[in-house]
Short mmCIF file of C-alpha atoms in Angstrom, two decimals:
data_model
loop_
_atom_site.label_atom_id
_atom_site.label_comp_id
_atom_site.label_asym_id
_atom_site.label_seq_id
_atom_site.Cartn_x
_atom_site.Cartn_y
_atom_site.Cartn_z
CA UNK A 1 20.58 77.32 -75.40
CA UNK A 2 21.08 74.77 -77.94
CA UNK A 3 23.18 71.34 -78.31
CA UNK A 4 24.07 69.87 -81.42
CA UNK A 5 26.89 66.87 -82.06
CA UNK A 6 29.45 66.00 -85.21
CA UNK A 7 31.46 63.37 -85.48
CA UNK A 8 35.21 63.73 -87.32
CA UNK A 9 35.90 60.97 -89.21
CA UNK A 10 39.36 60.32 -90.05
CA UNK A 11 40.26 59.30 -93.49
CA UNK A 12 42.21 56.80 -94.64
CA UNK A 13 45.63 56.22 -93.74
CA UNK A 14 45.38 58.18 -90.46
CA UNK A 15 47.21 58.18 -87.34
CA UNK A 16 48.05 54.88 -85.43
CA UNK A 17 45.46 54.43 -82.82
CA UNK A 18 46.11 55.93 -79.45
CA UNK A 19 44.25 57.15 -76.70
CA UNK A 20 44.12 60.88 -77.82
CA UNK A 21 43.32 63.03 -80.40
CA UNK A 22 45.18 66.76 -81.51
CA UNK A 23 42.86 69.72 -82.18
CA UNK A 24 43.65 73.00 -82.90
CA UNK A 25 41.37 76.23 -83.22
CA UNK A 26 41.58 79.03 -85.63
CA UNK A 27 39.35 81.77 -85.46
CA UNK A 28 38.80 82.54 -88.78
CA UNK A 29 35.07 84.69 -88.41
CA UNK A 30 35.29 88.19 -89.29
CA UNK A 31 31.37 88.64 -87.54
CA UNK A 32 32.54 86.91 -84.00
CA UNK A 33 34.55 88.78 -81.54
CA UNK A 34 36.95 88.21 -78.92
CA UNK A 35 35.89 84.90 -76.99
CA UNK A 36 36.78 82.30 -74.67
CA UNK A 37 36.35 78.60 -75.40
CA UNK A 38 35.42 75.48 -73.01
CA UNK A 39 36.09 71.57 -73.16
CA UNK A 40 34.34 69.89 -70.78
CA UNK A 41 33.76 72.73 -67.91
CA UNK A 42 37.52 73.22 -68.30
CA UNK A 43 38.92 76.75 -70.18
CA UNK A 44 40.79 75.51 -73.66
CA UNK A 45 41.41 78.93 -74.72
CA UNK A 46 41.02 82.39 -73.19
CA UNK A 47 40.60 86.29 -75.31
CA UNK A 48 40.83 84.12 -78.24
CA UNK A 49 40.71 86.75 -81.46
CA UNK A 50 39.78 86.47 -84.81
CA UNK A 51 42.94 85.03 -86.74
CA UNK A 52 44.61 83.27 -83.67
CA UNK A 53 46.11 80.16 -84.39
CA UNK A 54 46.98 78.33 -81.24
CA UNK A 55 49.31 75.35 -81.17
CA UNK A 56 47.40 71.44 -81.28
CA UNK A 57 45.86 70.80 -77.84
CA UNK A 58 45.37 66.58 -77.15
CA UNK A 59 41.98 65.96 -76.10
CA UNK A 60 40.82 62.07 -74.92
CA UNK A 61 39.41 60.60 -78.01
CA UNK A 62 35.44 60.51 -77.56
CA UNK A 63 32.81 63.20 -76.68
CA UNK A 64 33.31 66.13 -75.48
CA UNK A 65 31.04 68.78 -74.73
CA UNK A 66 32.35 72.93 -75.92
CA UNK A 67 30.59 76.20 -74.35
CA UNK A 68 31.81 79.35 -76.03
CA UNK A 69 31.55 82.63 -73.97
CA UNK A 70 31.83 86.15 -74.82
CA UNK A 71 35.59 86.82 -73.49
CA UNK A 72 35.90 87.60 -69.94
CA UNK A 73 32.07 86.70 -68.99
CA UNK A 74 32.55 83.04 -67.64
CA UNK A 75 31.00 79.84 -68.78
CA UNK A 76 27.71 80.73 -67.15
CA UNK A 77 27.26 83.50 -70.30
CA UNK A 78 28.13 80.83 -72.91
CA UNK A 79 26.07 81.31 -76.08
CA UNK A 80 27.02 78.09 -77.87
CA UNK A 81 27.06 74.34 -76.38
CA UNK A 82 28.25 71.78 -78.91
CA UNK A 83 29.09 67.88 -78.28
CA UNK A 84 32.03 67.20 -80.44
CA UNK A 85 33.22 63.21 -81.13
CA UNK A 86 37.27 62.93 -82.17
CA UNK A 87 38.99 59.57 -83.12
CA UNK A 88 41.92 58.66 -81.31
CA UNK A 89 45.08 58.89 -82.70
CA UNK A 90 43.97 61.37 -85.86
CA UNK A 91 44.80 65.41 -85.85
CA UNK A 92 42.41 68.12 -86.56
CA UNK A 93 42.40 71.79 -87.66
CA UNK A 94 38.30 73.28 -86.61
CA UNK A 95 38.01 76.41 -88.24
CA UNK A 96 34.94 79.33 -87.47
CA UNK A 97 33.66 80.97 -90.22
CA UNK A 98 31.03 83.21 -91.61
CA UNK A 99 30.43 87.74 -91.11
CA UNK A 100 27.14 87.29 -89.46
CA UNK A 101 24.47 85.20 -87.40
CA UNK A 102 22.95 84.33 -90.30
CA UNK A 103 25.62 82.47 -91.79
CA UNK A 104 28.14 80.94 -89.48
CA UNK A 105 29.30 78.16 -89.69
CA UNK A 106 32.19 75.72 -88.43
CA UNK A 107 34.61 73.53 -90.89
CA UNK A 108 36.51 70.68 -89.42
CA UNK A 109 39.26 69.37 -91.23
CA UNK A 110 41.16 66.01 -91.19
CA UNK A 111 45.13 66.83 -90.99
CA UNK A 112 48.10 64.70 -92.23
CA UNK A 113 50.97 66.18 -90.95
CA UNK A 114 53.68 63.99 -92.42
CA UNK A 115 56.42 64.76 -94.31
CA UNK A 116 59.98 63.27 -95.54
CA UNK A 117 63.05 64.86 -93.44
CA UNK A 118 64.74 66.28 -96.74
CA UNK A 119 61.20 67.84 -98.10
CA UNK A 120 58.40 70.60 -96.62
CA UNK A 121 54.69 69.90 -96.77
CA UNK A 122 52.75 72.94 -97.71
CA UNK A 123 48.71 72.49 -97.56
CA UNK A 124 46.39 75.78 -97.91
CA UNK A 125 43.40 76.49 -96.27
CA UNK A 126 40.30 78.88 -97.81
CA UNK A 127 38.67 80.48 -94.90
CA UNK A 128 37.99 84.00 -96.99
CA UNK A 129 34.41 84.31 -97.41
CA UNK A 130 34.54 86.71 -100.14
CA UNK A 131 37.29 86.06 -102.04
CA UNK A 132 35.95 83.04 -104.31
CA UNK A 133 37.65 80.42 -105.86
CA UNK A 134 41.77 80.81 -105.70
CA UNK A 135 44.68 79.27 -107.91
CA UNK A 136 47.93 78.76 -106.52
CA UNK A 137 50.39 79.04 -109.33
CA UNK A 138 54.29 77.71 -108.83
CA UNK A 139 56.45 79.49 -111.90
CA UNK A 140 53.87 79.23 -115.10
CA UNK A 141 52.42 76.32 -113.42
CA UNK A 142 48.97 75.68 -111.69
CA UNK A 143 49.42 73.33 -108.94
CA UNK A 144 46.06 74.36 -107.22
CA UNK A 145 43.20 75.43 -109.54
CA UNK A 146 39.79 76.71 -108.33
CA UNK A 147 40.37 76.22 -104.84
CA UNK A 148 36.73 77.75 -102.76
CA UNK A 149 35.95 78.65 -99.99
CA UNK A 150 35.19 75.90 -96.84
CA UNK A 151 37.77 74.03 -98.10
CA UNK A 152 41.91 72.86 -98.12
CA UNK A 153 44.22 71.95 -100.74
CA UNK A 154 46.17 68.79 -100.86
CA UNK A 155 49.50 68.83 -99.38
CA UNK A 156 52.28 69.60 -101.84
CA UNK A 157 55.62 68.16 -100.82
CA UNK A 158 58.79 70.54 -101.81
CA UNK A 159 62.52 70.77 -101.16
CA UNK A 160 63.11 73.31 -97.89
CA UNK A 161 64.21 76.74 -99.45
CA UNK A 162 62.77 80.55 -100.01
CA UNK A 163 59.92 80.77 -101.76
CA UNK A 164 57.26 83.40 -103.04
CA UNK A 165 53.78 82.37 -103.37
CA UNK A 166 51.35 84.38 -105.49
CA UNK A 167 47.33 83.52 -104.33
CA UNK A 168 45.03 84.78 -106.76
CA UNK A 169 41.62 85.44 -106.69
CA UNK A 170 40.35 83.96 -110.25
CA UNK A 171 37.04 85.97 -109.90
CA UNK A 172 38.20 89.46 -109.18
CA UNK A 173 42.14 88.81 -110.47
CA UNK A 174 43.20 90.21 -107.50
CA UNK A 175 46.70 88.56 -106.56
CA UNK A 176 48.53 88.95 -103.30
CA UNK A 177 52.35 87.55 -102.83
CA UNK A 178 52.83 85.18 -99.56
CA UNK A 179 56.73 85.27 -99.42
CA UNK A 180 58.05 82.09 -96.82
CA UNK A 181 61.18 80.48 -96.04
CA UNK A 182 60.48 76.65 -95.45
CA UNK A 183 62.45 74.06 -93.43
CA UNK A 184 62.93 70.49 -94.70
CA UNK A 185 61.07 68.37 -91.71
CA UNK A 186 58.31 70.97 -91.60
CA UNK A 187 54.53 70.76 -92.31
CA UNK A 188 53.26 74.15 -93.45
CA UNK A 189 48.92 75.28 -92.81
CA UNK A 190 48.59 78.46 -94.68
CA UNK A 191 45.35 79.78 -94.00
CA UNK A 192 43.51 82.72 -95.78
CA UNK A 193 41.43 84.85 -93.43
CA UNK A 194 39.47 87.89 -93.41
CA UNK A 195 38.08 89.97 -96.48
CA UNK A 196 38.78 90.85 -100.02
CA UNK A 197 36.42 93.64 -99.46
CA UNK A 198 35.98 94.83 -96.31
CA UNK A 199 37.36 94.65 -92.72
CA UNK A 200 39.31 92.46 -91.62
CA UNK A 201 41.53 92.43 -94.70
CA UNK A 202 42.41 89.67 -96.00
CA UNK A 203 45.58 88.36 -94.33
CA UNK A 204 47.16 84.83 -94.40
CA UNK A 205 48.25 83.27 -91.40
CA UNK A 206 51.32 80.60 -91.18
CA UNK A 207 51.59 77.78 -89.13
CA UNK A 208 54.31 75.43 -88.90
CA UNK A 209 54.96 72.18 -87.03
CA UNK A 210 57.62 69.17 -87.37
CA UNK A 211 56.72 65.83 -88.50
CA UNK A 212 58.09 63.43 -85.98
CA UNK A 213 56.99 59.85 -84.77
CA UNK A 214 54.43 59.62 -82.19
CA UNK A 215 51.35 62.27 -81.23
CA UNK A 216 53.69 65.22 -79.89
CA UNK A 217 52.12 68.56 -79.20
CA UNK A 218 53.15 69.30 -82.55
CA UNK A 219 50.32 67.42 -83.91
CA UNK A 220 53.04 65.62 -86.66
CA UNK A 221 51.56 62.43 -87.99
CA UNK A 222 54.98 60.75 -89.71
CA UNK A 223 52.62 57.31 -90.41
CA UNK A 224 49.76 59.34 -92.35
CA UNK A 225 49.74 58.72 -96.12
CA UNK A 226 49.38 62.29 -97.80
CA UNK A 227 45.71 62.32 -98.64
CA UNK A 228 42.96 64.51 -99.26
CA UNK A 229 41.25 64.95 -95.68
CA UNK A 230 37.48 64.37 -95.11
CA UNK A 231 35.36 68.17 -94.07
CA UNK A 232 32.52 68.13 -92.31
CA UNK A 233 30.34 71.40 -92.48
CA UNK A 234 28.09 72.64 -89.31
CA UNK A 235 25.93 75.42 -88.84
CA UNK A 236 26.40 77.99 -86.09
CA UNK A 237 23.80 79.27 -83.95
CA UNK A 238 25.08 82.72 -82.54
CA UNK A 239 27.66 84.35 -83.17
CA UNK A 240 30.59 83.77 -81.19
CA UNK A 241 32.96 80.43 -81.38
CA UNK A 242 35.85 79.71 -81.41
CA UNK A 243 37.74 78.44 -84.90
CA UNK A 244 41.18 77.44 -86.61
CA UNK A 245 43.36 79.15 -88.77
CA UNK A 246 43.56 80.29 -92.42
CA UNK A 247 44.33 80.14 -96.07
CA UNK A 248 43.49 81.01 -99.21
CA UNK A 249 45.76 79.37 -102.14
CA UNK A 250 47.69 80.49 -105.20
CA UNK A 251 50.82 81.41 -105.87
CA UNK A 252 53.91 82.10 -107.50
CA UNK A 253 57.58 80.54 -106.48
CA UNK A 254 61.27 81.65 -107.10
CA UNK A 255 62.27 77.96 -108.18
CA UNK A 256 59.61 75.26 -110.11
CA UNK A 257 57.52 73.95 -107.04
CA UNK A 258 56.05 71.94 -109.74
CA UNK A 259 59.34 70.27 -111.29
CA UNK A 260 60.41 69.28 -107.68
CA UNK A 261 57.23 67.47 -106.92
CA UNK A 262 57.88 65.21 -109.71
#
């Protein structure tokens, strides 16, 4: 059994300081099955299956130490014991990725949930490993170009409303349409998961929370400037942990997404 540590920085204009910090998990790892997850001795999350996307959890700002367990088979049985450091007050999206042993890997991303009450935030997130860069298109327009893997878009600020986004896959051409109905008030995570090729398909996942004031369970951060979030990168072990939620970018909208921005 091995221990390794990472520290999340938060980037500028952050969340005010407080005495906790949101996380939330997305199993994005097509090679990991079903698993439980540990904080500290304590169970964060139980049968937790590839493309889950649980709801922000506050955890006390500092260390913490995370056991991952095949599901069902107790924290004795973990296979993965990681130290993880969060800043107080910021908000957090961890995401598992990678097919087998020999490549997993965890992402940690730096969120800024904050958004105007008339507008939506919309931010994408590229956990497909095989799908290669993205665009997200809105009308004729590129508003995300060459978006890879490991990564997340900027957040793009839009009036609430139906829209139809069109991800596409710039090295294959393949191009999939994501149809969603955003509320004003609302921060968007649209994660890609799975495969291009293979199984599990590729699927995107939705998650939506409201940008209020303080550090509700929603994980909103109304003080956060909209910036482009730090990522840290860690290796995996074995195979099995736990990980956040999905996206893959590109797309095409009934109205000018573009137009409105401005």
């Amino acid at each position: 059994m091995m221990a390794f540590t990472f520290a999340l920085t938060q980037s500028a204009g952050a969340a005010k300081a407080q005495n906790d910090a949101a996380v939330r998990v997305v199993h994005a790892s097509p090679g990991a099955g079903t698993v439980d997850g540990f904080v500290d001795g304590s169970t964060l999350l139980s049968n937790f299956g590839f493309g889950t996307i649980p709801k922000y959890v506050m955890v006390a700002a500092g260390s913490h130490t995370i056991k991952v367990a095949p599901a069902g088979k107790g924290i004795s049985a973990a296979v993965i014991t990681q130290s993880v450091t969060v800043n107080a007050g910021s908000y957090y999206t961890v995401a598992a990725l990678g097919t087998s042993a020999s490549d997993f890997a965890l992402a940690a991303f730096v969120d800024t949930n904050t958004v105007s009450s008339d507008k939506a935030a919309v931010r994408v997130y590229h956990l497909s490993p095989d799908a290669g860069p993205v665009d997200v298109a809105a009308g004729s327009s590129t508003v995300i170009s060459g978006l890879t893997y490991k990564s997340a878009s900027n957040y793009l600020s839009v009036p609430g409303g139906s829209y139809t986004f069109n991800v596409t896959a710039t090295t294959s051409g393949a191009k999939v349409p994501l149809p969603e109905t955003l509320q004003s008030g609302m921060v968007y995570s649209i994660f890609a998961v799975g495969l291009l090729k293979g199984t599990p398909a590729l699927a995107f996942k939705v998650a939506a929370v409201a940008s209020i004031p303080g550090m509700p369970n929603t994980g909103s951060d109304p003080s956060a400037a909209s910036v482009t979030p730090g990522i840290a990168y860690i290796p995996w072990l074995l195979g099995a942990l736990f990980a956040v939620l999905l996206a893959s970018g590109g797309f095409v909208m009934r109205r000018s997404l573009l137009s409105r921005q401005k």
